Amino acid sequence: MIMAAGSDGTILSAEAGYVLLAVFSVLWIGLGLWWGRKAKSFDGFSVAGRNVGLALATATAVATWITSNTTMLAPQFALQLGVWGALAYCTASFGLFAFAPMSGRIRKLMPNGYTAVEFVRQRYGKLGSVPFLIISLFYAITWLVSMTMAGGKLLHVLSGIPYEVGMTVVLGVCVMYTLFGGMYAVIGTDFIQSLIILVGLVVVAIAVLTQVSLGEVHHTLQEERPMLLDVFFPAALMALFNNMLFAFGEIFHSNVWWSRAFAMREGVGPKAYALGGLIWLPVPVVAGFLGLAAPALGIGISQPDTVGPLVAATLLGSGGALMVFIVVFCSLASSIDSLLAATGDLIVNDMAEPLCAGAVSDQTKRRWSSVAVIGLGALAWGLAIPNYGTLATVLFFAGPMVGSCLWPIVGGLYFRKASPVAACASMIIGSAAGLIAYYAIGWFTASLIGAATSGMVFVAASMIWPDEFDFDSLAGPVTSSDSADEGAVDEQ
Amino acid sequence: MIFSVWFLKLIVIGGIALCIAGAVGLMVFLISDMKEKRIW
């Protein structure tokens, strides 16, 4: 009877929720400890020995990009913006496709690199790296808090577990296995999580299709909410471009993706990111279908960002609730662990180490990484406790800022003339313009205007104050950690 | 002008099929990497 619905109207009993939490917590932490044997040095902890193969590399791209926002926000997009809403979310995969060739170039230019900020610091100096570091940290922490909040909300909606308890457990588990296993644990668990998410989504979608046909869904939408089927739905079309630029900016700037590019074996990155994009592409449509099906099923939605779990759980009962619980828990974990590891690297590599006058040993950096992961977990917990705003509000507030990083990164990787002044001005002016648009027009224009303004400023400033950068200068010397880690990184 | 029912069927059924192909593909890559001892 542990799976029976709760007495307070939830789909799953609190006991079932606690059992699932316990099972997956033990699994992830156990795997973190197992893989943590390899993560003794900073090189192993932060970039998994730089030798990740195609299977794990592809899966980590898929799992990291399937956030709880994909499984919870895509149905909300579909419910509020219709078919275009689901398709708009799909355009986020274009960011993975575009990053595929960039990942190869990053690996080639910086064979011993660790972070995106490290690249910007070497490429543009402090003028570019200071605003970039601020944006990177702001976005990473916003995303981390958004995921943590999603964890608390999901557990509460499905099983009645108090928000504070749910989000604390989800965050705590991710902190622990990232702490033990670093990037090895993050990438290893990503493979299992990506399989669970893909299979879980397929099972839920097929089960929903056995209850309601696509013809019925279409008919109900046409009768009750025709705007959701409108080919020329203005806000939805704006969201399409906004989401695409948000994704470009997010993937291009975030150390979550750069650290994976450094971790992948030479030649693997471009294939892994392209395949990851292809596998990720259909996920928002399948998840969004749950939102589109809600009106046909007569399911009342009080909180739009939980429409997906509610539809599946209401329709499929305990089995559906369990499946959705597991899928979203995996989505959350795959993003939270990545953010903890990648943002910890930023703190160690781009804040703490540059502040030290002398050389910092590999073991010292490894210890700092542990402290950084714990500190980030504590910070995210403190910010998520008030449970402020919807997921979309929190996430899209950072959209214009990451959109304004798009051109400085692309320009910095491929064009010698891209200059520090241009990078700095484009990030600051683009972010400001996007934030003004966010408040004056709406969230669905913020990234679009931020990226467009940033692009114009970047091109103009690079023409007025051109640089002549030597890309060979990016290839730093081989670090001591390379040899230190060899013994720990044995092939399986 | 609205999206027709066949388009809805195309993206939903197509999406499910691609998800299945993705999961199978990941397993194939893993087996291939294991055979060549190139997981990491």
Coordinates of C-alpha atoms in Angstrom, one line a residue, chain A residues 28-481:
Chain A
W28 CA 23.9 8.0 -6.7
I29 CA 26.1 8.3 -3.6
G30 CA 27.4 4.8 -4.0
L31 CA 28.3 5.4 -7.6
G32 CA 29.9 8.7 -6.6
L33 CA 32.1 6.8 -4.1
W34 CA 32.9 4.1 -6.6
W35 CA 34.0 6.5 -9.4
G36 CA 35.6 8.8 -6.8
R37 CA 38.5 6.5 -6.6
K38 CA 39.7 8.0 -9.9
A39 CA 39.2 11.6 -8.9
K40 CA 42.2 12.0 -6.6
S41 CA 43.8 14.9 -8.4
F42 CA 42.3 18.2 -9.6
D43 CA 42.6 17.1 -13.2
G44 CA 40.7 13.9 -12.5
F45 CA 38.1 15.7 -10.3
S46 CA 37.4 18.6 -12.7
V47 CA 37.9 17.1 -16.2
A48 CA 37.8 13.3 -15.6
G49 CA 41.3 12.7 -16.9
R50 CA 40.4 14.3 -20.3
N51 CA 39.8 10.8 -21.9
V52 CA 35.9 10.4 -21.9
G53 CA 34.7 8.2 -24.8
L54 CA 31.8 8.6 -27.2
A55 CA 29.1 6.8 -25.2
L56 CA 29.5 8.7 -21.9
A57 CA 30.3 12.0 -23.7
T58 CA 27.0 11.8 -25.8
A59 CA 25.0 10.8 -22.7
T60 CA 26.3 13.6 -20.6
A61 CA 25.4 16.2 -23.2
V62 CA 21.9 14.7 -23.4
A63 CA 21.3 14.3 -19.6
T64 CA 22.7 17.7 -18.7
W65 CA 20.6 19.5 -21.2
I66 CA 17.5 17.6 -20.1
T67 CA 17.0 19.6 -17.0
S68 CA 13.9 19.5 -14.8
N69 CA 13.0 22.6 -16.8
T70 CA 12.8 20.4 -19.9
T71 CA 10.5 17.9 -18.3
M72 CA 8.4 20.5 -16.3
L73 CA 8.7 23.7 -18.3
A74 CA 8.2 22.1 -21.8
P75 CA 4.7 21.0 -20.8
Q76 CA 4.1 24.5 -19.4
F77 CA 5.3 26.0 -22.7
A78 CA 2.9 23.8 -24.6
L79 CA 0.0 24.5 -22.3
Q80 CA 0.5 28.3 -22.6
L81 CA 2.0 28.7 -26.1
G82 CA 0.6 25.6 -27.8
V83 CA 2.3 23.6 -30.5
W84 CA 4.8 26.3 -31.1
G85 CA 5.6 26.3 -27.4
A86 CA 6.8 22.7 -27.6
L87 CA 8.6 23.3 -30.9
A88 CA 10.2 26.5 -29.4
Y89 CA 11.7 24.4 -26.7
C90 CA 13.2 22.0 -29.3
T91 CA 15.3 24.8 -30.7
A92 CA 17.4 24.6 -27.6
S93 CA 19.0 21.6 -29.2
F94 CA 20.5 23.9 -31.9
G95 CA 22.8 25.1 -29.2
L96 CA 24.3 21.6 -28.9
F97 CA 24.6 21.3 -32.7
A98 CA 26.4 24.7 -32.8
F99 CA 28.7 23.9 -29.9
A100 CA 29.8 20.6 -31.6
P101 CA 32.5 22.1 -33.8
M102 CA 33.3 24.7 -31.1
S103 CA 34.1 21.9 -28.6
G104 CA 36.7 20.4 -31.0
R105 CA 38.3 23.9 -31.4
I106 CA 38.3 24.5 -27.7
R107 CA 40.0 21.1 -27.0
K108 CA 42.6 21.9 -29.7
L109 CA 43.3 25.5 -28.7
M110 CA 43.5 24.7 -24.9
P111 CA 44.6 21.0 -24.5
N112 CA 45.3 21.7 -20.8
G113 CA 42.4 24.1 -20.1
Y114 CA 39.8 23.8 -17.4
T115 CA 37.1 26.5 -17.7
A116 CA 35.4 28.9 -20.0
V117 CA 36.5 31.8 -17.8
E118 CA 40.1 30.7 -18.2
F119 CA 39.7 31.0 -22.0
V120 CA 38.1 34.5 -21.7
R121 CA 40.8 35.6 -19.3
Q122 CA 43.6 34.5 -21.7
R123 CA 41.7 35.8 -24.8
Y124 CA 40.4 39.2 -23.5
G125 CA 42.2 39.8 -20.2
K126 CA 40.5 41.2 -17.2
L127 CA 38.4 43.6 -19.3
G128 CA 36.5 40.6 -20.7
S129 CA 36.9 38.1 -17.9
V130 CA 35.4 40.1 -15.1
P131 CA 31.9 40.7 -16.6
F132 CA 32.0 37.2 -18.0
L133 CA 32.8 35.7 -14.7
I134 CA 30.0 37.7 -13.0
I135 CA 27.5 36.5 -15.7
S136 CA 28.7 32.9 -15.5
L137 CA 28.4 32.8 -11.7
F138 CA 25.0 34.6 -11.8
Y139 CA 23.6 32.2 -14.4
A140 CA 25.1 29.1 -12.8
I141 CA 23.7 29.9 -9.4
T142 CA 20.3 31.0 -10.9
W143 CA 20.1 27.6 -12.7
L144 CA 21.2 25.8 -9.6
V145 CA 18.6 27.5 -7.5
S146 CA 15.9 26.9 -10.2
M147 CA 16.8 23.1 -10.2
T148 CA 16.7 23.0 -6.4
M149 CA 13.4 24.7 -6.3
A150 CA 12.0 22.3 -8.9
G151 CA 13.1 19.4 -6.8
G152 CA 11.2 20.7 -3.8
K153 CA 8.1 21.5 -5.9
L154 CA 8.0 18.1 -7.6
L155 CA 8.2 16.1 -4.5
H156 CA 5.6 18.3 -2.9
V157 CA 3.1 18.1 -5.8
L158 CA 3.6 14.3 -6.3
S159 CA 3.8 13.0 -2.8
G160 CA 3.2 15.8 -0.3
I161 CA 6.7 15.8 1.0
P162 CA 7.3 19.3 2.4
Y163 CA 9.0 21.6 -0.1
E164 CA 11.9 22.3 2.3
V165 CA 12.5 18.6 2.9
G166 CA 12.4 17.6 -0.8
M167 CA 14.7 20.2 -2.1
T168 CA 17.1 19.7 0.8
V169 CA 17.4 15.9 0.1
V170 CA 17.7 16.4 -3.7
L171 CA 20.4 19.0 -3.3
G172 CA 22.2 17.2 -0.5
V173 CA 22.5 13.9 -2.5
C174 CA 23.9 15.7 -5.5
V175 CA 26.4 17.6 -3.4
M176 CA 27.6 14.3 -1.8
Y177 CA 28.2 12.3 -4.9
T178 CA 29.8 15.3 -6.7
L179 CA 32.0 15.8 -3.7
F180 CA 33.2 12.2 -3.8
G181 CA 33.4 11.6 -7.5
G182 CA 33.8 14.9 -9.2
M183 CA 33.4 14.9 -13.0
Y184 CA 33.8 11.1 -13.1
A185 CA 30.7 10.7 -11.0
V186 CA 28.8 13.5 -12.8
I187 CA 29.5 11.9 -16.3
G188 CA 29.0 8.3 -15.1
T189 CA 25.6 9.0 -13.5
D190 CA 24.6 11.1 -16.5
F191 CA 24.7 8.0 -18.6
I192 CA 22.3 6.1 -16.4
Q193 CA 20.1 9.2 -15.9
S194 CA 19.8 9.8 -19.6
L195 CA 18.6 6.3 -20.3
I196 CA 16.1 6.5 -17.4
I197 CA 14.8 9.8 -18.7
L198 CA 14.4 8.7 -22.3
V199 CA 12.8 5.4 -21.5
G200 CA 10.6 7.0 -18.8
L201 CA 9.3 9.7 -21.1
V202 CA 8.5 7.2 -23.8
V203 CA 6.6 5.0 -21.4
V204 CA 4.6 7.9 -20.0
A205 CA 3.8 9.3 -23.4
I206 CA 2.7 6.0 -24.8
A207 CA 0.6 5.4 -21.7
V208 CA -1.1 8.7 -22.2
L209 CA -1.8 7.9 -25.8
T210 CA -3.6 4.7 -24.7
Q211 CA -6.0 7.0 -22.7
V212 CA -6.6 9.8 -25.2
S213 CA -6.0 9.9 -28.9
L214 CA -4.1 12.7 -30.7
G215 CA -7.3 13.4 -32.7
E216 CA -9.2 14.0 -29.4
V217 CA -6.4 16.3 -28.2
H218 CA -6.5 18.3 -31.4
H219 CA -10.3 18.5 -31.4
T220 CA -10.4 19.7 -27.8
L221 CA -7.7 22.3 -28.4
Q222 CA -9.5 23.5 -31.5
E223 CA -12.8 23.9 -29.5
E224 CA -11.5 25.3 -26.2
R225 CA -8.1 26.8 -26.9
P226 CA -7.7 27.4 -30.6
M227 CA -4.8 29.8 -30.0
L228 CA -2.7 26.9 -28.9
L229 CA -2.9 25.5 -32.5
D230 CA -2.5 28.9 -34.2
V231 CA 0.3 28.8 -36.7
F232 CA 0.8 32.5 -36.3
F233 CA 0.7 32.8 -32.5
P234 CA 2.9 36.0 -32.0
A235 CA 4.1 35.4 -28.5
A236 CA 4.9 31.7 -29.4
L237 CA 6.9 32.8 -32.4
M238 CA 8.9 35.3 -30.3
A239 CA 9.5 32.5 -27.8
L240 CA 10.9 30.3 -30.5
F241 CA 13.7 32.7 -31.4
N242 CA 14.2 33.8 -27.8
N243 CA 14.6 30.2 -26.7
M244 CA 17.1 29.4 -29.5
L245 CA 19.3 32.4 -28.7
F246 CA 19.0 31.7 -25.0
A247 CA 20.3 28.2 -25.7
F248 CA 23.1 29.4 -27.8
G249 CA 24.2 31.9 -25.2
E250 CA 23.8 29.4 -22.4
I251 CA 25.8 26.6 -24.0
F252 CA 28.4 28.8 -25.5
H253 CA 29.2 30.6 -22.2
S254 CA 28.6 28.0 -19.5
N255 CA 31.4 26.1 -18.0
V256 CA 29.1 23.1 -17.7
W257 CA 29.6 22.6 -21.4
W258 CA 33.2 23.8 -21.6
S259 CA 34.4 21.5 -18.8
R260 CA 32.8 18.6 -20.8
A261 CA 34.7 19.7 -23.9
F262 CA 37.9 19.5 -21.9
A263 CA 37.0 16.2 -20.4
M264 CA 36.2 14.4 -23.8
R265 CA 38.9 12.5 -25.6
E266 CA 40.4 14.3 -28.5
G267 CA 38.1 14.0 -31.5
V268 CA 35.1 12.9 -29.5
G269 CA 33.6 16.3 -28.6
P270 CA 32.1 17.3 -32.0
K271 CA 30.5 13.9 -32.5
A272 CA 29.2 13.7 -28.9
Y273 CA 27.6 17.2 -29.0
A274 CA 26.0 16.6 -32.4
L275 CA 24.6 13.2 -31.4
G276 CA 23.5 14.6 -28.1
G277 CA 21.6 17.4 -29.8
L278 CA 19.9 14.8 -32.1
I279 CA 18.9 12.7 -29.1
W280 CA 17.7 15.7 -27.1
L281 CA 15.7 17.2 -30.0
P282 CA 12.5 15.2 -29.5
V283 CA 12.4 15.3 -25.7
P284 CA 10.6 18.7 -25.3
V285 CA 7.9 17.6 -27.9
V286 CA 7.3 14.3 -26.0
A287 CA 7.2 16.2 -22.6
G288 CA 5.2 19.1 -24.1
F289 CA 2.6 16.6 -25.4
L290 CA 1.6 16.1 -21.7
G291 CA 0.7 19.8 -21.5
L292 CA -1.2 19.8 -24.8
A293 CA -3.2 16.7 -23.6
A294 CA -4.3 18.4 -20.3
P295 CA -7.4 20.2 -21.7
A296 CA -8.6 17.1 -23.5
L297 CA -8.2 15.2 -20.2
G298 CA -10.1 17.8 -18.3
I299 CA -7.3 18.2 -15.8
G300 CA -7.3 21.4 -13.9
I301 CA -3.9 23.0 -13.5
S302 CA -3.3 25.3 -10.6
Q303 CA 0.5 25.6 -11.1
P304 CA 1.4 25.6 -14.8
D305 CA 5.0 24.5 -14.3
T306 CA 3.8 21.2 -12.8
V307 CA 1.4 20.3 -15.6
G308 CA 3.5 17.5 -17.0
P309 CA 3.8 15.5 -13.7
L310 CA 0.2 16.2 -12.9
V311 CA -1.1 14.9 -16.2
A312 CA 1.0 11.7 -16.1
A313 CA 0.3 11.0 -12.5
T314 CA -3.5 11.8 -12.7
L315 CA -3.9 9.7 -15.8
L316 CA -1.7 6.8 -14.9
G317 CA -2.1 6.7 -11.1
S318 CA 0.7 5.4 -8.9
G319 CA 2.7 3.9 -11.8
G320 CA 2.7 7.2 -13.7
A321 CA 3.5 9.1 -10.6
L322 CA 6.5 6.8 -9.8
M323 CA 7.7 7.1 -13.4
V324 CA 7.5 10.9 -13.5
F325 CA 9.1 11.1 -10.0
I326 CA 12.1 9.1 -11.2
V327 CA 12.4 10.9 -14.6
V328 CA 12.3 14.3 -13.0
F329 CA 14.6 13.3 -10.1
C330 CA 17.1 12.1 -12.7
S331 CA 16.6 15.4 -14.7
L332 CA 17.3 17.4 -11.6
A333 CA 20.3 15.4 -10.5
S334 CA 21.9 15.4 -13.9
S335 CA 21.9 19.2 -14.0
I336 CA 22.6 20.0 -10.3
D337 CA 25.7 17.7 -10.2
S338 CA 27.0 19.3 -13.5
L339 CA 26.5 22.8 -12.1
L340 CA 28.1 22.0 -8.8
A341 CA 31.2 20.5 -10.5
A342 CA 31.5 23.1 -13.2
T343 CA 30.9 26.1 -11.0
G344 CA 33.2 24.7 -8.4
D345 CA 35.9 24.7 -11.0
L346 CA 35.2 28.4 -11.7
I347 CA 35.6 29.2 -8.1
V348 CA 38.9 27.3 -7.7
N349 CA 40.5 27.9 -11.1
D350 CA 39.3 31.5 -11.8
M351 CA 38.8 33.1 -8.4
A352 CA 40.8 31.4 -5.7
E353 CA 43.9 30.4 -7.7
P354 CA 44.4 33.9 -9.4
L355 CA 44.1 35.5 -6.0
C356 CA 47.0 33.5 -4.6
A357 CA 50.5 35.0 -5.1
G358 CA 52.4 31.7 -5.4
A359 CA 51.9 28.5 -7.3
V360 CA 49.1 26.3 -6.0
S361 CA 49.6 22.6 -5.9
D362 CA 47.3 20.1 -7.5
Q363 CA 46.2 18.6 -4.2
T364 CA 45.4 22.0 -2.8
K365 CA 43.2 22.7 -5.7
R366 CA 41.6 19.3 -5.3
R367 CA 40.8 20.2 -1.6
W368 CA 39.5 23.6 -2.6
S369 CA 37.1 21.9 -5.1
S370 CA 35.5 20.0 -2.2
V371 CA 35.1 23.2 -0.2
A372 CA 33.6 25.0 -3.3
V373 CA 31.1 22.2 -4.0
I374 CA 29.9 22.3 -0.3
G375 CA 29.8 26.1 -0.4
L376 CA 27.7 26.2 -3.6
G377 CA 25.3 23.6 -2.1
A378 CA 24.8 25.7 1.0
L379 CA 24.3 28.9 -1.1
A380 CA 21.8 27.2 -3.4
W381 CA 19.9 25.9 -0.3
G382 CA 19.7 29.3 1.3
L383 CA 18.4 30.9 -1.9
A384 CA 15.9 28.2 -2.7
I385 CA 14.3 28.1 0.7
P386 CA 12.1 31.2 0.1
N387 CA 10.6 29.5 -3.0
Y388 CA 10.4 32.8 -4.9
G389 CA 8.7 32.9 -8.4
T390 CA 7.9 30.3 -11.0
L391 CA 10.6 28.3 -12.8
A392 CA 10.2 30.3 -15.9
T393 CA 10.6 33.6 -14.1
V394 CA 13.8 32.6 -12.4
L395 CA 15.3 31.0 -15.4
F396 CA 14.5 33.6 -18.0
F397 CA 15.7 36.5 -15.8
A398 CA 19.2 35.3 -16.6
G399 CA 18.4 34.8 -20.3
P400 CA 19.5 38.2 -21.7
M401 CA 22.8 38.0 -19.8
V402 CA 23.8 34.7 -21.3
G403 CA 22.5 35.8 -24.7
S404 CA 25.0 38.8 -24.6
C405 CA 27.9 36.3 -24.1
L406 CA 27.2 34.6 -27.4
W407 CA 29.2 36.8 -29.7
P408 CA 32.3 37.4 -27.5
I409 CA 32.7 33.6 -27.2
V410 CA 32.3 32.9 -30.9
G411 CA 34.3 35.9 -31.9
G412 CA 37.0 35.0 -29.4
L413 CA 37.3 31.5 -30.6
Y414 CA 37.5 32.2 -34.4
F415 CA 38.4 35.8 -35.1
R416 CA 41.8 37.4 -34.3
K417 CA 40.3 40.9 -34.5
A418 CA 37.8 40.3 -31.7
S419 CA 39.0 42.7 -29.0
P420 CA 38.7 43.0 -25.2
V421 CA 36.9 46.3 -25.4
A422 CA 34.4 44.8 -27.8
A423 CA 33.8 41.8 -25.6
C424 CA 33.4 43.9 -22.4
A425 CA 31.1 46.5 -24.1
S426 CA 28.9 43.8 -25.8
M427 CA 28.4 41.8 -22.6
I428 CA 27.4 44.9 -20.5
I429 CA 25.3 46.8 -23.1
G430 CA 23.6 43.6 -24.3
S431 CA 22.7 42.5 -20.8
A432 CA 21.3 45.9 -19.9
A433 CA 19.2 46.1 -23.1
G434 CA 17.9 42.6 -22.6
L435 CA 16.9 43.2 -19.0
I436 CA 15.1 46.4 -20.0
A437 CA 13.2 44.4 -22.6
Y438 CA 12.5 41.7 -19.9
Y439 CA 10.6 44.3 -17.8
A440 CA 9.3 46.6 -20.5
I441 CA 8.0 44.0 -23.0
G442 CA 8.2 40.4 -21.6
W443 CA 10.5 37.5 -20.8
F444 CA 10.0 36.1 -24.3
T445 CA 11.9 39.0 -25.9
A446 CA 14.7 39.4 -23.3
S447 CA 17.3 37.0 -24.8
L448 CA 16.5 38.0 -28.3
I449 CA 17.1 41.7 -27.7
G450 CA 20.1 41.0 -25.4
A451 CA 21.8 38.9 -28.1
A452 CA 20.9 41.3 -30.9
T453 CA 22.2 44.3 -29.1
S454 CA 25.3 42.5 -27.9
G455 CA 26.1 41.4 -31.5
M456 CA 25.8 44.9 -33.0
V457 CA 28.0 46.3 -30.2
F458 CA 30.6 43.5 -30.6
V459 CA 30.9 43.9 -34.3
A460 CA 31.1 47.7 -34.2
A461 CA 33.6 47.8 -31.3
S462 CA 35.8 45.2 -32.9
M463 CA 35.9 47.3 -36.1
I464 CA 36.8 50.5 -34.2
W465 CA 39.2 48.8 -31.7
P466 CA 40.5 45.7 -33.5
D467 CA 42.9 43.2 -31.9
E468 CA 45.5 40.8 -33.5
F469 CA 45.3 37.8 -31.2
D470 CA 47.7 34.9 -31.4
F471 CA 45.6 31.7 -30.9
D472 CA 48.8 29.7 -30.3
S473 CA 49.2 31.5 -27.0
L474 CA 46.2 29.7 -25.6
A475 CA 48.0 26.4 -25.4
G476 CA 49.4 26.5 -22.0
P477 CA 52.2 24.2 -20.6
V478 CA 51.4 20.6 -19.5
T479 CA 50.4 20.7 -15.8
S480 CA 51.9 18.6 -13.2
S481 CA 48.5 17.1 -12.6

